[in-house]
Amino acid sequence: MQDLDGRRALVTGASSGLGRHFAALLAQHGVAVTLAARRTDALDEAAAEIVAQGGRADTVRLDVRDPATIAAAFAGSAYDIVVNNAGIVHGGPTIDVAEDDWTRVIDTDLSGVFRVAQAAAGAMVAGGRGGSIVNIASILGLRVTSYVAAYAAAKAGVVQLTRALALEWAPHGIRVNALCPGYVETDLNRGFLASRAGQAMIARIPQGRVGMAQDLDGPLLLLASDAGRYMTGADIVVDGGHMVSGL
Ligand code: NDP
């Protein structure tokens, strides 16, 4: 991963969970990271932790639903790596899901990825150096479970969007890949994982446990660095075997 040293990355949704972890991971490998999200206090805290450990980090307020904040984050930037990680979930029986909740999830988890990827590619093309875009999808983009229809539809969209962007942007030296994690305990799912249904679900994971953020380190670094230089349009599943759980 030596090629990562000195590169620049922007990570969305870096104020908590996986995004915060990915930002720290890239910084440990010499990347100057920009942590982006809406909660600036949490971003500042995460960036300060990285700097205290000898890394390089700054922050920018970015709402993936607000194109003006995205444009501001990319103005004058030269990111080699962009991790499209921001995401939300809305749970509940789909027959009762309100239009607003459906729209919020699709707009954040799918349209947000499109907006940030488009801005990233525009800057990468202008810079003439290409780059790597890593979209954080989910195994729910490839399979389904009950009560998260908007999330599953958005993540499936991210997988297919990744392929479409990879095809269009390969001539510019831009690689676009998707990481599809299984369940990793974060703020997004802590309540569900602690529930009876969550515990039953964990029992069905072949490796017998939920993931830890660190389980994603190798695949994230692979996609971000030149170690994955001949990979584009791929989706990598990291799920302890959940996708192949027995019927
Ligand atoms: P968290 O809830 O811990 O983090 C979500 C992050 O997204 C926060 O930093 C939040 O920051 C940010 N975010 C939400 N909405 C917006 C927005 N409109 N604009 C900018 N940032 C936003 O969840 P996770 O860390 O678990 O999730 C990270 C990603 O990983 C998501 O895309 C999720 O779908 C995906 N994933 C997670 C899995 C898991 O099991 N945890 C499994 C598979 C995929 P803020 O509120 O400050 O804006």
PDB file of C-alpha atoms and ligand atoms in Angstrom:
ATOM      1  CA  MET A   1       0.000   0.000   0.000  1.00  0.00           C
ATOM      2  CA  GLN A   2       3.040   2.283  -0.263  1.00  0.00           C
ATOM      3  CA  ASP A   3       1.456   4.164  -3.138  1.00  0.00           C
ATOM      4  CA  LEU A   4      -1.140   5.546  -0.704  1.00  0.00           C
ATOM      5  CA  ASP A   5       1.484   7.635   1.063  1.00  0.00           C
ATOM      6  CA  GLY A   6       0.971  11.267   0.102  1.00  0.00           C
ATOM      7  CA  ARG A   7      -2.371  10.746  -1.609  1.00  0.00           C
ATOM      8  CA  ARG A   8      -5.502  12.738  -0.758  1.00  0.00           C
ATOM      9  CA  ALA A   9      -8.886  11.252   0.100  1.00  0.00           C
ATOM     10  CA  LEU A  10     -12.355  12.468   0.945  1.00  0.00           C
ATOM     11  CA  VAL A  11     -14.573  10.177   3.015  1.00  0.00           C
ATOM     12  CA  THR A  12     -18.294  10.964   3.324  1.00  0.00           C
ATOM     13  CA  GLY A  13     -20.154  10.010   6.472  1.00  0.00           C
ATOM     14  CA  ALA A  14     -16.879  10.233   8.388  1.00  0.00           C
ATOM     15  CA  SER A  15     -18.479  11.564  11.578  1.00  0.00           C
ATOM     16  CA  SER A  16     -19.208   8.059  12.910  1.00  0.00           C
ATOM     17  CA  GLY A  17     -19.132   4.324  12.278  1.00  0.00           C
ATOM     18  CA  LEU A  18     -17.449   2.918   9.207  1.00  0.00           C
ATOM     19  CA  GLY A  19     -16.647   6.283   7.641  1.00  0.00           C
ATOM     20  CA  ARG A  20     -14.765   7.445  10.702  1.00  0.00           C
ATOM     21  CA  HIS A  21     -12.904   4.140  10.719  1.00  0.00           C
ATOM     22  CA  PHE A  22     -12.056   4.341   6.987  1.00  0.00           C
ATOM     23  CA  ALA A  23     -10.708   7.876   7.402  1.00  0.00           C
ATOM     24  CA  ALA A  24      -8.425   6.787  10.257  1.00  0.00           C
ATOM     25  CA  LEU A  25      -7.319   3.713   8.296  1.00  0.00           C
ATOM     26  CA  LEU A  26      -6.337   5.738   5.223  1.00  0.00           C
ATOM     27  CA  ALA A  27      -4.525   8.257   7.419  1.00  0.00           C
ATOM     28  CA  GLN A  28      -2.524   5.414   9.001  1.00  0.00           C
ATOM     29  CA  HIS A  29      -1.318   4.605   5.483  1.00  0.00           C
ATOM     30  CA  GLY A  30      -0.103   8.132   4.829  1.00  0.00           C
ATOM     31  CA  VAL A  31      -3.191   9.530   3.106  1.00  0.00           C
ATOM     32  CA  ALA A  32      -4.213  13.128   3.858  1.00  0.00           C
ATOM     33  CA  VAL A  33      -7.915  12.685   4.601  1.00  0.00           C
ATOM     34  CA  THR A  34     -10.818  15.103   4.481  1.00  0.00           C
ATOM     35  CA  LEU A  35     -13.637  13.961   6.726  1.00  0.00           C
ATOM     36  CA  ALA A  36     -17.065  14.994   5.419  1.00  0.00           C
ATOM     37  CA  ALA A  37     -20.543  14.828   6.965  1.00  0.00           C
ATOM     38  CA  ARG A  38     -23.207  17.104   8.488  1.00  0.00           C
ATOM     39  CA  ARG A  39     -22.224  16.912  12.200  1.00  0.00           C
ATOM     40  CA  THR A  40     -19.173  19.148  12.304  1.00  0.00           C
ATOM     41  CA  ASP A  41     -18.477  18.622  16.022  1.00  0.00           C
ATOM     42  CA  ALA A  42     -18.157  14.889  15.493  1.00  0.00           C
ATOM     43  CA  LEU A  43     -15.989  15.462  12.406  1.00  0.00           C
ATOM     44  CA  ASP A  44     -13.656  17.761  14.334  1.00  0.00           C
ATOM     45  CA  GLU A  45     -13.310  15.188  17.093  1.00  0.00           C
ATOM     46  CA  ALA A  46     -12.520  12.400  14.612  1.00  0.00           C
ATOM     47  CA  ALA A  47      -9.998  14.558  12.732  1.00  0.00           C
ATOM     48  CA  ALA A  48      -8.300  15.614  15.982  1.00  0.00           C
ATOM     49  CA  GLU A  49      -7.886  11.954  16.920  1.00  0.00           C
ATOM     50  CA  ILE A  50      -6.216  11.229  13.576  1.00  0.00           C
ATOM     51  CA  VAL A  51      -3.879  14.211  13.937  1.00  0.00           C
ATOM     52  CA  ALA A  52      -3.020  13.196  17.516  1.00  0.00           C
ATOM     53  CA  GLN A  53      -1.909   9.839  16.112  1.00  0.00           C
ATOM     54  CA  GLY A  54       0.381  11.524  13.603  1.00  0.00           C
ATOM     55  CA  GLY A  55      -1.969  11.529  10.605  1.00  0.00           C
ATOM     56  CA  ARG A  56      -3.110  14.346   8.343  1.00  0.00           C
ATOM     57  CA  ALA A  57      -6.804  15.245   8.465  1.00  0.00           C
ATOM     58  CA  ASP A  58      -9.174  18.125   7.929  1.00  0.00           C
ATOM     59  CA  THR A  59     -12.948  18.404   7.781  1.00  0.00           C
ATOM     60  CA  VAL A  60     -15.678  19.806   5.596  1.00  0.00           C
ATOM     61  CA  ARG A  61     -19.412  20.082   6.236  1.00  0.00           C
ATOM     62  CA  LEU A  62     -21.078  18.125   3.457  1.00  0.00           C
ATOM     63  CA  ASP A  63     -24.681  16.997   3.081  1.00  0.00           C
ATOM     64  CA  VAL A  64     -24.977  14.453   0.263  1.00  0.00           C
ATOM     65  CA  ARG A  65     -28.546  15.703  -0.304  1.00  0.00           C
ATOM     66  CA  ASP A  66     -27.344  19.268  -0.872  1.00  0.00           C
ATOM     67  CA  PRO A  67     -25.432  19.783  -4.152  1.00  0.00           C
ATOM     68  CA  ALA A  68     -24.122  23.185  -3.044  1.00  0.00           C
ATOM     69  CA  THR A  69     -22.229  21.646  -0.113  1.00  0.00           C
ATOM     70  CA  ILE A  70     -20.800  18.980  -2.432  1.00  0.00           C
ATOM     71  CA  ALA A  71     -19.632  21.572  -4.950  1.00  0.00           C
ATOM     72  CA  ALA A  72     -18.000  23.550  -2.126  1.00  0.00           C
ATOM     73  CA  ALA A  73     -16.209  20.448  -0.836  1.00  0.00           C
ATOM     74  CA  PHE A  74     -14.712  19.731  -4.255  1.00  0.00           C
ATOM     75  CA  ALA A  75     -13.892  23.326  -5.232  1.00  0.00           C
ATOM     76  CA  GLY A  76     -10.154  23.546  -5.781  1.00  0.00           C
ATOM     77  CA  SER A  77      -9.642  20.009  -4.457  1.00  0.00           C
ATOM     78  CA  ALA A  78      -7.464  17.233  -5.826  1.00  0.00           C
ATOM     79  CA  TYR A  79      -8.688  14.021  -4.243  1.00  0.00           C
ATOM     80  CA  ASP A  80      -7.113  10.800  -5.478  1.00  0.00           C
ATOM     81  CA  ILE A  81      -9.560   8.665  -3.497  1.00  0.00           C
ATOM     82  CA  VAL A  82     -13.218   9.286  -2.663  1.00  0.00           C
ATOM     83  CA  VAL A  83     -15.088   6.933  -0.346  1.00  0.00           C
ATOM     84  CA  ASN A  84     -18.847   7.259  -0.801  1.00  0.00           C
ATOM     85  CA  ASN A  85     -19.842   6.005   2.627  1.00  0.00           C
ATOM     86  CA  ALA A  86     -22.652   8.278   3.916  1.00  0.00           C
ATOM     87  CA  GLY A  87     -25.868   6.356   4.382  1.00  0.00           C
ATOM     88  CA  ILE A  88     -29.035   5.980   6.405  1.00  0.00           C
ATOM     89  CA  VAL A  89     -31.613   3.274   6.921  1.00  0.00           C
ATOM     90  CA  HIS A  90     -35.328   3.398   7.589  1.00  0.00           C
ATOM     91  CA  GLY A  91     -36.896   0.252   9.004  1.00  0.00           C
ATOM     92  CA  GLY A  92     -40.491  -0.851   9.030  1.00  0.00           C
ATOM     93  CA  PRO A  93     -43.173  -2.761   7.113  1.00  0.00           C
ATOM     94  CA  THR A  94     -43.067  -1.437   3.566  1.00  0.00           C
ATOM     95  CA  ILE A  95     -46.847  -1.253   3.328  1.00  0.00           C
ATOM     96  CA  ASP A  96     -46.698   1.563   5.902  1.00  0.00           C
ATOM     97  CA  VAL A  97     -43.585   3.403   4.726  1.00  0.00           C
ATOM     98  CA  ALA A  98     -44.263   7.102   4.206  1.00  0.00           C
ATOM     99  CA  GLU A  99     -43.287   8.716   0.921  1.00  0.00           C
ATOM    100  CA  ASP A 100     -40.950  11.074   2.812  1.00  0.00           C
ATOM    101  CA  ASP A 101     -39.052   8.203   4.409  1.00  0.00           C
ATOM    102  CA  TRP A 102     -38.715   6.395   1.064  1.00  0.00           C
ATOM    103  CA  THR A 103     -37.438   9.582  -0.592  1.00  0.00           C
ATOM    104  CA  ARG A 104     -34.995  10.370   2.223  1.00  0.00           C
ATOM    105  CA  VAL A 105     -33.353   6.943   1.979  1.00  0.00           C
ATOM    106  CA  ILE A 106     -33.154   6.884  -1.829  1.00  0.00           C
ATOM    107  CA  ASP A 107     -31.946  10.496  -1.947  1.00  0.00           C
ATOM    108  CA  THR A 108     -29.213   9.881   0.637  1.00  0.00           C
ATOM    109  CA  ASP A 109     -28.068   6.348  -0.163  1.00  0.00           C
ATOM    110  CA  LEU A 110     -28.369   6.345  -3.974  1.00  0.00           C
ATOM    111  CA  SER A 111     -28.646   9.915  -5.295  1.00  0.00           C
ATOM    112  CA  GLY A 112     -26.057  11.044  -2.720  1.00  0.00           C
ATOM    113  CA  VAL A 113     -23.561   8.533  -4.118  1.00  0.00           C
ATOM    114  CA  PHE A 114     -24.300   9.758  -7.656  1.00  0.00           C
ATOM    115  CA  ARG A 115     -23.832  13.417  -6.701  1.00  0.00           C
ATOM    116  CA  VAL A 116     -20.539  12.905  -4.856  1.00  0.00           C
ATOM    117  CA  ALA A 117     -19.172  10.517  -7.511  1.00  0.00           C
ATOM    118  CA  GLN A 118     -20.025  13.000 -10.275  1.00  0.00           C
ATOM    119  CA  ALA A 119     -18.295  15.852  -8.446  1.00  0.00           C
ATOM    120  CA  ALA A 120     -15.298  13.615  -7.684  1.00  0.00           C
ATOM    121  CA  ALA A 121     -14.952  12.496 -11.293  1.00  0.00           C
ATOM    122  CA  GLY A 122     -15.260  16.062 -12.567  1.00  0.00           C
ATOM    123  CA  ALA A 123     -12.353  17.111 -10.360  1.00  0.00           C
ATOM    124  CA  MET A 124     -10.325  13.997 -11.225  1.00  0.00           C
ATOM    125  CA  VAL A 125     -10.778  14.573 -14.967  1.00  0.00           C
ATOM    126  CA  ALA A 126      -9.826  18.235 -14.576  1.00  0.00           C
ATOM    127  CA  GLY A 127      -6.733  17.203 -12.611  1.00  0.00           C
ATOM    128  CA  GLY A 128      -5.791  14.697 -15.318  1.00  0.00           C
ATOM    129  CA  ARG A 129      -4.598  12.075 -12.818  1.00  0.00           C
ATOM    130  CA  GLY A 130      -7.547   9.734 -12.481  1.00  0.00           C
ATOM    131  CA  GLY A 131      -8.372   8.245  -9.111  1.00  0.00           C
ATOM    132  CA  SER A 132     -10.330   5.659  -7.174  1.00  0.00           C
ATOM    133  CA  ILE A 133     -13.952   5.962  -6.084  1.00  0.00           C
ATOM    134  CA  VAL A 134     -15.131   3.392  -3.541  1.00  0.00           C
ATOM    135  CA  ASN A 135     -18.885   3.161  -3.048  1.00  0.00           C
ATOM    136  CA  ILE A 136     -20.047   1.530   0.180  1.00  0.00           C
ATOM    137  CA  ALA A 137     -23.035  -0.589  -0.840  1.00  0.00           C
ATOM    138  CA  SER A 138     -24.226  -3.569   1.237  1.00  0.00           C
ATOM    139  CA  ILE A 139     -25.110  -7.235   0.940  1.00  0.00           C
ATOM    140  CA  LEU A 140     -28.648  -5.831   1.005  1.00  0.00           C
ATOM    141  CA  GLY A 141     -27.879  -4.503  -2.476  1.00  0.00           C
ATOM    142  CA  LEU A 142     -27.515  -8.105  -3.605  1.00  0.00           C
ATOM    143  CA  ARG A 143     -30.028  -9.954  -1.405  1.00  0.00           C
ATOM    144  CA  VAL A 144     -33.056  -8.882   0.609  1.00  0.00           C
ATOM    145  CA  THR A 145     -34.514  -9.066   4.071  1.00  0.00           C
ATOM    146  CA  SER A 146     -37.824  -7.745   5.348  1.00  0.00           C
ATOM    147  CA  TYR A 147     -38.576  -4.158   6.401  1.00  0.00           C
ATOM    148  CA  VAL A 148     -35.735  -2.317   4.667  1.00  0.00           C
ATOM    149  CA  ALA A 149     -37.054  -2.125   1.088  1.00  0.00           C
ATOM    150  CA  ALA A 150     -35.909   1.440   0.371  1.00  0.00           C
ATOM    151  CA  TYR A 151     -32.426   0.703   1.724  1.00  0.00           C
ATOM    152  CA  ALA A 152     -32.142  -2.533  -0.286  1.00  0.00           C
ATOM    153  CA  ALA A 153     -33.356  -0.801  -3.452  1.00  0.00           C
ATOM    154  CA  ALA A 154     -30.928   2.085  -2.938  1.00  0.00           C
ATOM    155  CA  LYS A 155     -27.980  -0.240  -2.315  1.00  0.00           C
ATOM    156  CA  ALA A 156     -28.838  -2.365  -5.370  1.00  0.00           C
ATOM    157  CA  GLY A 157     -28.849   0.925  -7.256  1.00  0.00           C
ATOM    158  CA  VAL A 158     -25.388   1.716  -5.906  1.00  0.00           C
ATOM    159  CA  VAL A 159     -24.046  -1.618  -7.192  1.00  0.00           C
ATOM    160  CA  GLN A 160     -25.418  -1.003 -10.689  1.00  0.00           C
ATOM    161  CA  LEU A 161     -24.433   2.695 -10.649  1.00  0.00           C
ATOM    162  CA  THR A 162     -20.893   1.590  -9.762  1.00  0.00           C
ATOM    163  CA  ARG A 163     -20.756  -0.555 -12.896  1.00  0.00           C
ATOM    164  CA  ALA A 164     -22.159   2.195 -15.107  1.00  0.00           C
ATOM    165  CA  LEU A 165     -19.700   4.786 -13.801  1.00  0.00           C
ATOM    166  CA  ALA A 166     -16.767   2.352 -14.065  1.00  0.00           C
ATOM    167  CA  LEU A 167     -17.559   1.834 -17.743  1.00  0.00           C
ATOM    168  CA  GLU A 168     -17.834   5.531 -18.526  1.00  0.00           C
ATOM    169  CA  TRP A 169     -14.874   6.742 -16.516  1.00  0.00           C
ATOM    170  CA  ALA A 170     -12.248   4.041 -17.163  1.00  0.00           C
ATOM    171  CA  PRO A 171     -10.878   6.061 -20.132  1.00  0.00           C
ATOM    172  CA  HIS A 172     -10.114   8.866 -17.652  1.00  0.00           C
ATOM    173  CA  GLY A 173      -8.143   6.551 -15.364  1.00  0.00           C
ATOM    174  CA  ILE A 174     -10.896   6.591 -12.757  1.00  0.00           C
ATOM    175  CA  ARG A 175     -11.721   3.277 -11.100  1.00  0.00           C
ATOM    176  CA  VAL A 176     -15.139   2.872  -9.477  1.00  0.00           C
ATOM    177  CA  ASN A 177     -15.809  -0.129  -7.256  1.00  0.00           C
ATOM    178  CA  ALA A 178     -18.336  -1.138  -4.619  1.00  0.00           C
ATOM    179  CA  LEU A 179     -17.726  -2.671  -1.208  1.00  0.00           C
ATOM    180  CA  CYS A 180     -20.658  -4.738   0.038  1.00  0.00           C
ATOM    181  CA  PRO A 181     -20.307  -5.318   3.781  1.00  0.00           C
ATOM    182  CA  GLY A 182     -22.458  -7.676   5.749  1.00  0.00           C
ATOM    183  CA  TYR A 183     -23.649  -6.576   9.177  1.00  0.00           C
ATOM    184  CA  VAL A 184     -21.070  -4.548  11.115  1.00  0.00           C
ATOM    185  CA  GLU A 185     -22.162  -3.155  14.460  1.00  0.00           C
ATOM    186  CA  THR A 186     -22.484   0.656  14.279  1.00  0.00           C
ATOM    187  CA  ASP A 187     -25.048   3.347  15.199  1.00  0.00           C
ATOM    188  CA  LEU A 188     -26.935   2.324  12.055  1.00  0.00           C
ATOM    189  CA  ASN A 189     -27.948  -1.107  13.356  1.00  0.00           C
ATOM    190  CA  ARG A 190     -27.034  -1.393  17.054  1.00  0.00           C
ATOM    191  CA  GLY A 191     -30.681  -1.563  18.129  1.00  0.00           C
ATOM    192  CA  PHE A 192     -31.551  -4.221  15.576  1.00  0.00           C
ATOM    193  CA  LEU A 193     -28.531  -6.392  16.356  1.00  0.00           C
ATOM    194  CA  ALA A 194     -29.410  -6.406  20.060  1.00  0.00           C
ATOM    195  CA  SER A 195     -33.008  -7.459  19.336  1.00  0.00           C
ATOM    196  CA  ARG A 196     -34.269 -11.033  19.247  1.00  0.00           C
ATOM    197  CA  ALA A 197     -34.502 -10.857  15.438  1.00  0.00           C
ATOM    198  CA  GLY A 198     -30.973  -9.480  15.295  1.00  0.00           C
ATOM    199  CA  GLN A 199     -29.566 -12.262  17.458  1.00  0.00           C
ATOM    200  CA  ALA A 200     -31.350 -14.866  15.311  1.00  0.00           C
ATOM    201  CA  MET A 201     -29.875 -13.283  12.214  1.00  0.00           C
ATOM    202  CA  ILE A 202     -26.352 -13.377  13.671  1.00  0.00           C
ATOM    203  CA  ALA A 203     -26.794 -17.110  14.326  1.00  0.00           C
ATOM    204  CA  ARG A 204     -27.327 -17.596  10.568  1.00  0.00           C
ATOM    205  CA  ILE A 205     -23.994 -15.993   9.607  1.00  0.00           C
ATOM    206  CA  PRO A 206     -21.677 -18.905   8.717  1.00  0.00           C
ATOM    207  CA  GLN A 207     -18.750 -17.397  10.640  1.00  0.00           C
ATOM    208  CA  GLY A 208     -21.072 -16.994  13.637  1.00  0.00           C
ATOM    209  CA  ARG A 209     -20.536 -13.307  14.373  1.00  0.00           C
ATOM    210  CA  VAL A 210     -21.219  -9.825  13.048  1.00  0.00           C
ATOM    211  CA  GLY A 211     -18.386  -7.999  11.380  1.00  0.00           C
ATOM    212  CA  MET A 212     -16.044  -5.482  12.933  1.00  0.00           C
ATOM    213  CA  ALA A 213     -15.031  -2.334  11.082  1.00  0.00           C
ATOM    214  CA  GLN A 214     -11.479  -3.743  10.948  1.00  0.00           C
ATOM    215  CA  ASP A 215     -12.743  -6.688   8.880  1.00  0.00           C
ATOM    216  CA  LEU A 216     -13.180  -4.227   6.000  1.00  0.00           C
ATOM    217  CA  ASP A 217      -9.631  -2.839   6.133  1.00  0.00           C
ATOM    218  CA  GLY A 218      -8.038  -5.143   3.562  1.00  0.00           C
ATOM    219  CA  PRO A 219     -10.794  -4.782   0.943  1.00  0.00           C
ATOM    220  CA  LEU A 220     -11.020  -0.992   1.406  1.00  0.00           C
ATOM    221  CA  LEU A 221      -7.258  -0.579   1.008  1.00  0.00           C
ATOM    222  CA  LEU A 222      -7.278  -2.907  -2.003  1.00  0.00           C
ATOM    223  CA  LEU A 223      -9.880  -0.799  -3.807  1.00  0.00           C
ATOM    224  CA  ALA A 224      -8.356   2.532  -2.769  1.00  0.00           C
ATOM    225  CA  SER A 225      -4.754   1.723  -3.700  1.00  0.00           C
ATOM    226  CA  ASP A 226      -2.804   0.598  -6.747  1.00  0.00           C
ATOM    227  CA  ALA A 227      -3.037  -2.956  -5.394  1.00  0.00           C
ATOM    228  CA  GLY A 228      -6.455  -2.886  -7.087  1.00  0.00           C
ATOM    229  CA  ARG A 229      -5.280  -1.071 -10.207  1.00  0.00           C
ATOM    230  CA  TYR A 230      -6.887  -3.572 -12.636  1.00  0.00           C
ATOM    231  CA  MET A 231     -10.192  -3.589 -10.742  1.00  0.00           C
ATOM    232  CA  THR A 232     -13.091  -1.421 -11.794  1.00  0.00           C
ATOM    233  CA  GLY A 233     -16.838  -2.019 -11.768  1.00  0.00           C
ATOM    234  CA  ALA A 234     -16.381  -4.763  -9.167  1.00  0.00           C
ATOM    235  CA  ASP A 235     -18.417  -5.410  -6.046  1.00  0.00           C
ATOM    236  CA  ILE A 236     -16.611  -7.062  -3.165  1.00  0.00           C
ATOM    237  CA  VAL A 237     -18.665  -8.880  -0.532  1.00  0.00           C
ATOM    238  CA  VAL A 238     -17.229  -8.926   3.017  1.00  0.00           C
ATOM    239  CA  ASP A 239     -19.780 -10.661   5.211  1.00  0.00           C
ATOM    240  CA  GLY A 240     -18.467 -13.700   7.097  1.00  0.00           C
ATOM    241  CA  GLY A 241     -20.275 -15.877   4.551  1.00  0.00           C
ATOM    242  CA  HIS A 242     -23.725 -14.357   5.132  1.00  0.00           C
ATOM    243  CA  MET A 243     -24.478 -14.304   1.393  1.00  0.00           C
ATOM    244  CA  VAL A 244     -23.986 -18.058   1.198  1.00  0.00           C
ATOM    245  CA  SER A 245     -25.899 -18.942   4.365  1.00  0.00           C
ATOM    246  CA  GLY A 246     -27.802 -22.207   3.988  1.00  0.00           C
ATOM    247  CA  LEU A 247     -31.453 -22.319   3.063  1.00  0.00           C
TER     248      LEU A 247
HETATM  249  P1  NDP B   1     -23.523   5.327  10.897  1.00  0.00           P
HETATM  250  O1  NDP B   1     -24.948   5.692  11.170  1.00  0.00           O
HETATM  251  O2  NDP B   1     -22.595   5.093  12.030  1.00  0.00           O
HETATM  252  O3  NDP B   1     -22.860   6.434   9.965  1.00  0.00           O
HETATM  253  C1  NDP B   1     -23.549   7.001   8.886  1.00  0.00           C
HETATM  254  C2  NDP B   1     -22.776   8.225   8.446  1.00  0.00           C
HETATM  255  O4  NDP B   1     -23.451   8.795   7.314  1.00  0.00           O
HETATM  256  C3  NDP B   1     -22.674   9.286   9.505  1.00  0.00           C
HETATM  257  O5  NDP B   1     -21.357   9.753   9.577  1.00  0.00           O
HETATM  258  C4  NDP B   1     -23.602  10.381   9.013  1.00  0.00           C
HETATM  259  O6  NDP B   1     -23.057  11.652   9.365  1.00  0.00           O
HETATM  260  C5  NDP B   1     -23.512  10.186   7.510  1.00  0.00           C
HETATM  261  N1  NDP B   1     -24.656  10.737   6.807  1.00  0.00           N
HETATM  262  C6  NDP B   1     -25.956  10.383   6.903  1.00  0.00           C
HETATM  263  N2  NDP B   1     -26.715  11.168   6.127  1.00  0.00           N
HETATM  264  C7  NDP B   1     -25.848  12.055   5.534  1.00  0.00           C
HETATM  265  C8  NDP B   1     -26.013  13.138   4.633  1.00  0.00           C
HETATM  266  N3  NDP B   1     -27.224  13.502   4.178  1.00  0.00           N
HETATM  267  N4  NDP B   1     -24.919  13.799   4.217  1.00  0.00           N
HETATM  268  C9  NDP B   1     -23.705  13.462   4.675  1.00  0.00           C
HETATM  269  N5  NDP B   1     -23.481  12.471   5.533  1.00  0.00           N
HETATM  270  C10 NDP B   1     -24.550  11.776   5.967  1.00  0.00           C
HETATM  271  O7  NDP B   1     -23.618   4.066   9.936  1.00  0.00           O
HETATM  272  P2  NDP B   1     -22.509   3.065   9.353  1.00  0.00           P
HETATM  273  O8  NDP B   1     -21.143   3.530   9.666  1.00  0.00           O
HETATM  274  O9  NDP B   1     -22.901   1.722   9.737  1.00  0.00           O
HETATM  275  O10 NDP B   1     -22.784   3.188   7.791  1.00  0.00           O
HETATM  276  C11 NDP B   1     -21.838   3.689   6.876  1.00  0.00           C
HETATM  277  C12 NDP B   1     -22.160   3.139   5.496  1.00  0.00           C
HETATM  278  O11 NDP B   1     -21.958   1.734   5.501  1.00  0.00           O
HETATM  279  C13 NDP B   1     -23.611   3.369   5.052  1.00  0.00           C
HETATM  280  O12 NDP B   1     -23.644   3.677   3.673  1.00  0.00           O
HETATM  281  C14 NDP B   1     -24.242   2.017   5.310  1.00  0.00           C
HETATM  282  O13 NDP B   1     -25.363   1.795   4.502  1.00  0.00           O
HETATM  283  C15 NDP B   1     -23.086   1.101   4.956  1.00  0.00           C
HETATM  284  N6  NDP B   1     -23.205  -0.236   5.484  1.00  0.00           N
HETATM  285  C16 NDP B   1     -23.226  -0.435   6.848  1.00  0.00           C
HETATM  286  C17 NDP B   1     -23.348  -1.720   7.327  1.00  0.00           C
HETATM  287  C18 NDP B   1     -23.385  -2.010   8.783  1.00  0.00           C
HETATM  288  O14 NDP B   1     -23.699  -3.148   9.137  1.00  0.00           O
HETATM  289  N7  NDP B   1     -23.089  -1.059   9.651  1.00  0.00           N
HETATM  290  C19 NDP B   1     -23.448  -2.878   6.428  1.00  0.00           C
HETATM  291  C20 NDP B   1     -23.419  -2.541   5.045  1.00  0.00           C
HETATM  292  C21 NDP B   1     -23.293  -1.269   4.604  1.00  0.00           C
HETATM  293  P3  NDP B   1     -23.899  12.953   9.773  1.00  0.00           P
HETATM  294  O15 NDP B   1     -25.132  12.482  10.493  1.00  0.00           O
HETATM  295  O16 NDP B   1     -22.930  13.709  10.630  1.00  0.00           O
HETATM  296  O17 NDP B   1     -24.174  13.645   8.480  1.00  0.00           O
END
